[in-house]
Amino acid sequence: MSLKARITDDMKAAMRAGEKERLGAIRLILAALKQREVDERIVLDDAQILAILEKMLKQRRDSIEQYSIANREDLAAVERAEVAVIQAYMPTPLSSEELDRIVAKAIADSGATSVREMGKVVGLVKPLVAGRADMGRVSELIKAKLG
């Protein structure tokens, strides 16, 4: 079953169960997917859907941080609930050891020796960790290993 079909089925289940918050978050996901499909006149595959979900997670985390700074825990709680729903569709995150191994192999494969060649390493790592690791953390790890 494709990821989009799973999200749609979950929306129907949330409707039947009367889970308003979950239903709202799922509708936000489907709206973002539909927007991208309409804008680019394409049908999204699972990898593209994961990229959209990653972007949505990043936006929600940034919002949570800003709401917390502004002492708006009510709004932060809404964002946290949306994060929980979105994360349910993400693949299992990589452990630190697995991520470390992937980065080390990419550095060896690319022959990178300095931070200036970080782009080569990121290009090799990104498809392997898509949706399974925060690219900010990956970037820091690559810099640390090359620096």
Tab-separated table of N, CA and C in Angstrom:
chain	number	residue	atom	x	y	z
A	1	MET	N	0.839	-1.174	0.000
A	1	MET	CA	0.000	0.000	0.000
A	1	MET	C	0.887	1.240	0.000
A	2	SER	N	0.565	2.162	-0.883
A	2	SER	CA	1.364	3.379	-0.946
A	2	SER	C	1.108	4.234	0.292
A	3	LEU	N	2.023	5.119	0.538
A	3	LEU	CA	1.925	5.992	1.705
A	3	LEU	C	0.695	6.894	1.609
A	4	LYS	N	0.410	7.382	0.411
A	4	LYS	CA	-0.743	8.262	0.226
A	4	LYS	C	-2.043	7.510	0.513
A	5	ALA	N	-2.125	6.263	0.053
A	5	ALA	CA	-3.323	5.455	0.310
A	5	ALA	C	-3.483	5.191	1.805
A	6	ARG	N	-2.370	4.958	2.483
A	6	ARG	CA	-2.408	4.726	3.934
A	6	ARG	C	-2.907	5.968	4.674
A	7	ILE	N	-2.437	7.130	4.245
A	7	ILE	CA	-2.871	8.384	4.873
A	7	ILE	C	-4.368	8.594	4.647
A	8	THR	N	-4.822	8.316	3.434
A	8	THR	CA	-6.247	8.464	3.112
A	8	THR	C	-7.094	7.505	3.948
A	9	ASP	N	-6.647	6.262	4.074
A	9	ASP	CA	-7.372	5.288	4.901
A	9	ASP	C	-7.417	5.733	6.359
A	10	ASP	N	-6.310	6.291	6.849
A	10	ASP	CA	-6.270	6.779	8.226
A	10	ASP	C	-7.221	7.960	8.418
A	11	MET	N	-7.379	8.773	7.382
A	11	MET	CA	-8.314	9.888	7.466
A	11	MET	C	-9.734	9.360	7.631
A	12	LYS	N	-10.070	8.354	6.853
A	12	LYS	CA	-11.412	7.770	6.954
A	12	LYS	C	-11.636	7.152	8.331
A	13	ALA	N	-10.629	6.475	8.851
A	13	ALA	CA	-10.740	5.856	10.174
A	13	ALA	C	-10.901	6.924	11.263
A	14	ALA	N	-10.164	8.028	11.133
A	14	ALA	CA	-10.271	9.117	12.113
A	14	ALA	C	-11.657	9.758	12.051
A	15	MET	N	-12.212	9.847	10.854
A	15	MET	CA	-13.572	10.395	10.707
A	15	MET	C	-14.579	9.503	11.433
A	16	ARG	N	-14.470	8.209	11.192
A	16	ARG	CA	-15.396	7.253	11.814
A	16	ARG	C	-15.272	7.257	13.333
A	17	ALA	N	-14.035	7.399	13.822
A	17	ALA	CA	-13.786	7.352	15.266
A	17	ALA	C	-14.051	8.691	15.951
A	18	GLY	N	-14.252	9.743	15.177
A	18	GLY	CA	-14.521	11.062	15.743
A	18	GLY	C	-13.295	11.716	16.371
A	19	GLU	N	-12.115	11.393	15.868
A	19	GLU	CA	-10.865	11.966	16.383
A	19	GLU	C	-10.577	13.277	15.646
A	20	LYS	N	-11.105	14.363	16.178
A	20	LYS	CA	-11.049	15.645	15.477
A	20	LYS	C	-9.629	16.167	15.271
A	21	GLU	N	-8.788	16.083	16.321
A	21	GLU	CA	-7.430	16.615	16.203
A	21	GLU	C	-6.622	15.818	15.177
A	22	ARG	N	-6.722	14.495	15.267
A	22	ARG	CA	-5.989	13.630	14.339
A	22	ARG	C	-6.483	13.847	12.909
A	23	LEU	N	-7.794	13.952	12.757
A	23	LEU	CA	-8.389	14.184	11.442
A	23	LEU	C	-7.885	15.503	10.853
A	24	GLY	N	-7.826	16.544	11.673
A	24	GLY	CA	-7.339	17.840	11.198
A	24	GLY	C	-5.900	17.764	10.716
A	25	ALA	N	-5.059	17.046	11.469
A	25	ALA	CA	-3.651	16.919	11.080
A	25	ALA	C	-3.515	16.113	9.785
A	26	ILE	N	-4.299	15.061	9.652
A	26	ILE	CA	-4.237	14.247	8.431
A	26	ILE	C	-4.722	15.059	7.229
A	27	ARG	N	-5.734	15.855	7.440
A	27	ARG	CA	-6.216	16.712	6.343
A	27	ARG	C	-5.157	17.724	5.924
A	28	LEU	N	-4.396	18.241	6.897
A	28	LEU	CA	-3.293	19.148	6.561
A	28	LEU	C	-2.258	18.438	5.687
A	29	ILE	N	-1.961	17.195	6.025
A	29	ILE	CA	-0.996	16.412	5.241
A	29	ILE	C	-1.514	16.230	3.826
A	30	LEU	N	-2.764	15.784	3.707
A	30	LEU	CA	-3.331	15.539	2.378
A	30	LEU	C	-3.429	16.823	1.562
A	31	ALA	N	-3.705	17.935	2.220
A	31	ALA	CA	-3.764	19.223	1.509
A	31	ALA	C	-2.396	19.594	0.958
A	32	ALA	N	-1.347	19.368	1.750
A	32	ALA	CA	0.012	19.676	1.289
A	32	ALA	C	0.387	18.784	0.102
A	33	LEU	N	0.007	17.509	0.178
A	33	LEU	CA	0.309	16.589	-0.925
A	33	LEU	C	-0.438	17.004	-2.188
A	34	LYS	N	-1.718	17.301	-2.051
A	34	LYS	CA	-2.546	17.682	-3.197
A	34	LYS	C	-2.032	18.985	-3.811
A	35	GLN	N	-1.637	19.928	-2.961
A	35	GLN	CA	-1.115	21.205	-3.451
A	35	GLN	C	0.096	20.985	-4.343
A	36	ARG	N	1.011	20.134	-3.880
A	36	ARG	CA	2.218	19.847	-4.661
A	36	ARG	C	1.874	19.153	-5.972
A	37	GLU	N	0.941	18.206	-5.919
A	37	GLU	CA	0.547	17.497	-7.141
A	37	GLU	C	-0.081	18.451	-8.156
A	38	VAL	N	-0.920	19.341	-7.681
A	38	VAL	CA	-1.588	20.286	-8.579
A	38	VAL	C	-0.583	21.298	-9.127
A	39	ASP	N	0.272	21.836	-8.253
A	39	ASP	CA	1.240	22.840	-8.686
A	39	ASP	C	2.187	22.305	-9.752
A	40	GLU	N	2.648	21.086	-9.558
A	40	GLU	CA	3.654	20.535	-10.463
A	40	GLU	C	3.081	19.563	-11.493
A	41	ARG	N	1.782	19.333	-11.421
A	41	ARG	CA	1.094	18.404	-12.345
A	41	ARG	C	1.787	17.039	-12.389
A	42	ILE	N	1.991	16.479	-11.201
A	42	ILE	CA	2.632	15.173	-11.078
A	42	ILE	C	1.839	14.309	-10.106
A	43	VAL	N	2.180	13.027	-10.078
A	43	VAL	CA	1.663	12.130	-9.051
A	43	VAL	C	2.845	11.814	-8.142
A	44	LEU	N	2.690	12.092	-6.852
A	44	LEU	CA	3.789	11.922	-5.908
A	44	LEU	C	4.065	10.459	-5.611
A	45	ASP	N	5.350	10.120	-5.539
A	45	ASP	CA	5.718	8.782	-5.079
A	45	ASP	C	6.041	8.871	-3.585
A	46	ASP	N	6.312	7.739	-2.965
A	46	ASP	CA	6.536	7.716	-1.524
A	46	ASP	C	7.727	8.579	-1.097
A	47	ALA	N	8.784	8.609	-1.891
A	47	ALA	CA	9.963	9.408	-1.543
A	47	ALA	C	9.615	10.899	-1.520
A	48	GLN	N	8.831	11.346	-2.487
A	48	GLN	CA	8.427	12.753	-2.523
A	48	GLN	C	7.489	13.083	-1.366
A	49	ILE	N	6.625	12.134	-1.018
A	49	ILE	CA	5.715	12.335	0.108
A	49	ILE	C	6.516	12.460	1.401
A	50	LEU	N	7.531	11.613	1.565
A	50	LEU	CA	8.374	11.684	2.757
A	50	LEU	C	9.085	13.035	2.850
A	51	ALA	N	9.521	13.554	1.715
A	51	ALA	CA	10.186	14.865	1.710
A	51	ALA	C	9.217	15.955	2.171
A	52	ILE	N	7.975	15.876	1.731
A	52	ILE	CA	6.967	16.858	2.149
A	52	ILE	C	6.697	16.717	3.648
A	53	LEU	N	6.598	15.483	4.120
A	53	LEU	CA	6.353	15.253	5.547
A	53	LEU	C	7.512	15.764	6.395
A	54	GLU	N	8.736	15.564	5.902
A	54	GLU	CA	9.915	16.085	6.616
A	54	GLU	C	9.843	17.599	6.741
A	55	LYS	N	9.470	18.254	5.650
A	55	LYS	CA	9.358	19.710	5.659
A	55	LYS	C	8.273	20.151	6.640
A	56	MET	N	7.159	19.426	6.657
A	56	MET	CA	6.078	19.762	7.585
A	56	MET	C	6.537	19.599	9.040
A	57	LEU	N	7.302	18.546	9.302
A	57	LEU	CA	7.822	18.325	10.658
A	57	LEU	C	8.744	19.458	11.078
A	58	LYS	N	9.621	19.873	10.166
A	58	LYS	CA	10.552	20.956	10.471
A	58	LYS	C	9.777	22.243	10.781
A	59	GLN	N	8.759	22.526	9.986
A	59	GLN	CA	7.950	23.727	10.216
A	59	GLN	C	7.274	23.666	11.587
A	60	ARG	N	6.729	22.494	11.928
A	60	ARG	CA	6.037	22.345	13.214
A	60	ARG	C	7.016	22.509	14.378
A	61	ARG	N	8.210	21.932	14.239
A	61	ARG	CA	9.196	22.041	15.319
A	61	ARG	C	9.632	23.493	15.515
A	62	ASP	N	9.804	24.208	14.407
A	62	ASP	CA	10.153	25.632	14.506
A	62	ASP	C	9.031	26.407	15.194
A	63	SER	N	7.794	26.080	14.852
A	63	SER	CA	6.648	26.754	15.468
A	63	SER	C	6.579	26.465	16.956
A	64	ILE	N	6.819	25.209	17.334
A	64	ILE	CA	6.797	24.832	18.751
A	64	ILE	C	7.822	25.659	19.520
A	65	GLU	N	9.007	25.788	18.937
A	65	GLU	CA	10.063	26.563	19.585
A	65	GLU	C	9.638	28.024	19.766
A	66	GLN	N	9.073	28.610	18.714
A	66	GLN	CA	8.652	30.012	18.780
A	66	GLN	C	7.505	30.209	19.774
A	67	TYR	N	6.551	29.279	19.769
A	67	TYR	CA	5.427	29.383	20.708
A	67	TYR	C	5.895	29.235	22.149
A	68	SER	N	6.866	28.369	22.371
A	68	SER	CA	7.382	28.172	23.725
A	68	SER	C	8.090	29.442	24.217
A	69	ILE	N	8.839	30.061	23.331
A	69	ILE	CA	9.522	31.314	23.684
A	69	ILE	C	8.493	32.390	24.036
A	70	ALA	N	7.375	32.400	23.313
A	70	ALA	CA	6.340	33.417	23.534
A	70	ALA	C	5.353	33.018	24.642
A	71	ASN	N	5.647	31.924	25.352
A	71	ASN	CA	4.767	31.424	26.420
A	71	ASN	C	3.351	31.137	25.933
A	72	ARG	N	3.243	30.567	24.742
A	72	ARG	CA	1.942	30.173	24.199
A	72	ARG	C	1.880	28.648	24.135
A	73	GLU	N	1.816	28.030	25.313
A	73	GLU	CA	1.818	26.573	25.387
A	73	GLU	C	0.576	25.961	24.754
A	74	ASP	N	-0.520	26.708	24.703
A	74	ASP	CA	-1.728	26.198	24.057
A	74	ASP	C	-1.483	25.943	22.571
A	75	LEU	N	-0.821	26.895	21.915
A	75	LEU	CA	-0.513	26.737	20.488
A	75	LEU	C	0.584	25.698	20.268
A	76	ALA	N	1.552	25.650	21.174
A	76	ALA	CA	2.627	24.658	21.074
A	76	ALA	C	2.056	23.250	21.202
A	77	ALA	N	1.056	23.077	22.053
A	77	ALA	CA	0.436	21.759	22.232
A	77	ALA	C	-0.245	21.290	20.946
A	78	VAL	N	-0.881	22.204	20.240
A	78	VAL	CA	-1.521	21.865	18.962
A	78	VAL	C	-0.462	21.399	17.960
A	79	GLU	N	0.631	22.132	17.901
A	79	GLU	CA	1.721	21.773	16.983
A	79	GLU	C	2.324	20.410	17.360
A	80	ARG	N	2.480	20.148	18.665
A	80	ARG	CA	3.031	18.856	19.110
A	80	ARG	C	2.125	17.712	18.697
A	81	ALA	N	0.817	17.930	18.780
A	81	ALA	CA	-0.136	16.894	18.364
A	81	ALA	C	0.000	16.618	16.864
A	82	GLU	N	0.189	17.677	16.078
A	82	GLU	CA	0.373	17.503	14.635
A	82	GLU	C	1.682	16.774	14.346
A	83	VAL	N	2.733	17.082	15.091
A	83	VAL	CA	4.018	16.398	14.922
A	83	VAL	C	3.853	14.903	15.166
A	84	ALA	N	3.100	14.554	16.202
A	84	ALA	CA	2.893	13.133	16.523
A	84	ALA	C	2.186	12.407	15.384
A	85	VAL	N	1.197	13.047	14.779
A	85	VAL	CA	0.465	12.427	13.667
A	85	VAL	C	1.374	12.289	12.446
A	86	ILE	N	2.126	13.331	12.125
A	86	ILE	CA	3.008	13.301	10.954
A	86	ILE	C	4.099	12.253	11.134
A	87	GLN	N	4.661	12.156	12.337
A	87	GLN	CA	5.742	11.198	12.584
A	87	GLN	C	5.281	9.758	12.421
A	88	ALA	N	3.995	9.511	12.579
A	88	ALA	CA	3.478	8.154	12.413
A	88	ALA	C	3.691	7.637	10.989
A	89	TYR	N	3.848	8.534	10.036
A	89	TYR	CA	4.036	8.139	8.636
A	89	TYR	C	5.500	8.110	8.214
A	90	MET	N	6.370	8.510	9.104
A	90	MET	CA	7.797	8.517	8.798
A	90	MET	C	8.402	7.143	9.079
A	91	PRO	N	9.428	6.764	8.326
A	91	PRO	CA	10.089	5.482	8.601
A	91	PRO	C	10.842	5.531	9.930
A	92	THR	N	11.222	4.369	10.420
A	92	THR	CA	11.944	4.279	11.685
A	92	THR	C	13.244	5.070	11.585
A	93	PRO	N	13.503	5.956	12.554
A	93	PRO	CA	14.732	6.749	12.505
A	93	PRO	C	15.983	5.879	12.654
A	94	LEU	N	17.060	6.340	12.062
A	94	LEU	CA	18.337	5.636	12.171
A	94	LEU	C	18.943	5.870	13.553
A	95	SER	N	19.615	4.858	14.061
A	95	SER	CA	20.333	5.030	15.323
A	95	SER	C	21.604	5.829	15.047
A	96	SER	N	22.213	6.335	16.090
A	96	SER	CA	23.445	7.113	15.935
A	96	SER	C	24.547	6.275	15.296
A	97	GLU	N	24.614	4.992	15.678
A	97	GLU	CA	25.644	4.107	15.128
A	97	GLU	C	25.437	3.876	13.635
A	98	GLU	N	24.173	3.635	13.239
A	98	GLU	CA	23.879	3.416	11.819
A	98	GLU	C	24.202	4.662	11.003
A	99	LEU	N	23.815	5.812	11.521
A	99	LEU	CA	24.074	7.075	10.831
A	99	LEU	C	25.573	7.323	10.721
A	100	ASP	N	26.294	7.049	11.788
A	100	ASP	CA	27.743	7.195	11.803
A	100	ASP	C	28.388	6.306	10.741
A	101	ARG	N	27.913	5.072	10.636
A	101	ARG	CA	28.436	4.121	9.658
A	101	ARG	C	28.165	4.594	8.222
A	102	ILE	N	26.959	5.087	7.968
A	102	ILE	CA	26.592	5.573	6.633
A	102	ILE	C	27.462	6.763	6.241
A	103	VAL	N	27.657	7.703	7.168
A	103	VAL	CA	28.476	8.891	6.892
A	103	VAL	C	29.929	8.493	6.650
A	104	ALA	N	30.457	7.590	7.456
A	104	ALA	CA	31.851	7.156	7.285
A	104	ALA	C	32.052	6.491	5.929
A	105	LYS	N	31.099	5.652	5.521
A	105	LYS	CA	31.194	4.979	4.220
A	105	LYS	C	31.112	5.992	3.074
A	106	ALA	N	30.219	6.990	3.208
A	106	ALA	CA	30.080	8.014	2.166
A	106	ALA	C	31.355	8.840	2.042
A	107	ILE	N	31.988	9.149	3.167
A	107	ILE	CA	33.245	9.905	3.126
A	107	ILE	C	34.317	9.079	2.427
A	108	ALA	N	34.380	7.798	2.754
A	108	ALA	CA	35.368	6.928	2.118
A	108	ALA	C	35.093	6.784	0.620
A	109	ASP	N	33.821	6.594	0.250
A	109	ASP	CA	33.455	6.416	-1.161
A	109	ASP	C	33.717	7.674	-1.987
A	110	SER	N	33.484	8.845	-1.383
A	110	SER	CA	33.657	10.087	-2.139
A	110	SER	C	35.112	10.548	-2.170
A	111	GLY	N	35.902	10.071	-1.236
A	111	GLY	CA	37.295	10.496	-1.159
A	111	GLY	C	37.454	11.897	-0.596
A	112	ALA	N	36.416	12.397	0.069
A	112	ALA	CA	36.460	13.744	0.635
A	112	ALA	C	37.464	13.804	1.782
A	113	THR	N	38.210	14.919	1.825
A	113	THR	CA	39.221	15.075	2.872
A	113	THR	C	39.046	16.356	3.671
A	114	SER	N	38.208	17.270	3.186
A	114	SER	CA	38.020	18.530	3.908
A	114	SER	C	36.551	18.944	3.854
A	115	VAL	N	36.222	19.936	4.648
A	115	VAL	CA	34.852	20.437	4.707
A	115	VAL	C	34.425	21.021	3.358
A	116	ARG	N	35.388	21.451	2.563
A	116	ARG	CA	35.075	22.010	1.237
A	116	ARG	C	34.403	20.979	0.327
A	117	GLU	N	34.652	19.707	0.588
A	117	GLU	CA	34.083	18.635	-0.232
A	117	GLU	C	32.837	18.014	0.403
A	118	MET	N	32.262	18.735	1.336
A	118	MET	CA	31.099	18.248	2.059
A	118	MET	C	29.922	17.948	1.130
A	119	GLY	N	29.771	18.713	0.079
A	119	GLY	CA	28.669	18.520	-0.868
A	119	GLY	C	28.659	17.126	-1.472
A	120	LYS	N	29.845	16.606	-1.787
A	120	LYS	CA	29.949	15.249	-2.336
A	120	LYS	C	29.385	14.231	-1.354
A	121	VAL	N	29.761	14.390	-0.098
A	121	VAL	CA	29.344	13.447	0.947
A	121	VAL	C	27.835	13.546	1.175
A	122	VAL	N	27.331	14.774	1.261
A	122	VAL	CA	25.900	14.978	1.466
A	122	VAL	C	25.114	14.348	0.314
A	123	GLY	N	25.622	14.493	-0.902
A	123	GLY	CA	24.961	13.909	-2.067
A	123	GLY	C	24.849	12.398	-1.974
A	124	LEU	N	25.838	11.757	-1.380
A	124	LEU	CA	25.797	10.299	-1.214
A	124	LEU	C	24.922	9.888	-0.027
A	125	VAL	N	24.942	10.674	1.032
A	125	VAL	CA	24.229	10.309	2.257
A	125	VAL	C	22.732	10.569	2.159
A	126	LYS	N	22.348	11.679	1.558
A	126	LYS	CA	20.951	12.110	1.558
A	126	LYS	C	19.969	11.047	1.073
A	127	PRO	N	20.210	10.388	-0.066
A	127	PRO	CA	19.226	9.372	-0.490
A	127	PRO	C	19.131	8.181	0.471
A	128	LEU	N	20.210	7.910	1.193
A	128	LEU	CA	20.225	6.759	2.105
A	128	LEU	C	19.487	7.027	3.418
A	129	VAL	N	19.419	8.298	3.812
A	129	VAL	CA	18.821	8.619	5.106
A	129	VAL	C	17.517	9.401	4.982
A	130	ALA	N	17.006	9.570	3.773
A	130	ALA	CA	15.809	10.372	3.544
A	130	ALA	C	14.666	9.921	4.448
A	131	GLY	N	14.176	10.838	5.251
A	131	GLY	CA	13.064	10.558	6.132
A	131	GLY	C	13.436	9.811	7.401
A	132	ARG	N	14.684	9.382	7.500
A	132	ARG	CA	15.084	8.573	8.648
A	132	ARG	C	16.068	9.284	9.563
A	133	ALA	N	16.528	10.476	9.153
A	133	ALA	CA	17.462	11.238	9.979
A	133	ALA	C	17.304	12.721	9.661
A	134	ASP	N	17.526	13.543	10.658
A	134	ASP	CA	17.471	14.989	10.491
A	134	ASP	C	18.719	15.426	9.724
A	135	MET	N	18.520	16.083	8.597
A	135	MET	CA	19.653	16.472	7.757
A	135	MET	C	20.554	17.491	8.461
A	136	GLY	N	20.023	18.254	9.388
A	136	GLY	CA	20.869	19.169	10.168
A	136	GLY	C	21.870	18.396	11.004
A	137	ARG	N	21.390	17.330	11.614
A	137	ARG	CA	22.271	16.473	12.419
A	137	ARG	C	23.289	15.762	11.532
A	138	VAL	N	22.832	15.319	10.357
A	138	VAL	CA	23.729	14.657	9.404
A	138	VAL	C	24.828	15.618	8.979
A	139	SER	N	24.459	16.850	8.689
A	139	SER	CA	25.410	17.866	8.260
A	139	SER	C	26.467	18.117	9.345
A	140	GLU	N	26.008	18.223	10.595
A	140	GLU	CA	26.953	18.434	11.702
A	140	GLU	C	27.931	17.263	11.826
A	141	LEU	N	27.402	16.057	11.657
A	141	LEU	CA	28.229	14.858	11.762
A	141	LEU	C	29.285	14.836	10.653
A	142	ILE	N	28.878	15.187	9.439
A	142	ILE	CA	29.819	15.219	8.322
A	142	ILE	C	30.901	16.260	8.565
A	143	LYS	N	30.493	17.452	9.029
A	143	LYS	CA	31.471	18.504	9.328
A	143	LYS	C	32.461	18.048	10.379
A	144	ALA	N	31.952	17.385	11.412
A	144	ALA	CA	32.825	16.921	12.489
A	144	ALA	C	33.842	15.894	11.978
A	145	LYS	N	33.396	15.009	11.101
A	145	LYS	CA	34.296	13.975	10.585
A	145	LYS	C	35.309	14.545	9.591
A	146	LEU	N	34.917	15.562	8.829
A	146	LEU	CA	35.816	16.143	7.836
A	146	LEU	C	36.700	17.249	8.418
A	147	GLY	N	36.251	17.867	9.496
A	147	GLY	CA	36.937	19.024	10.037
A	147	GLY	C	38.077	18.729	10.950
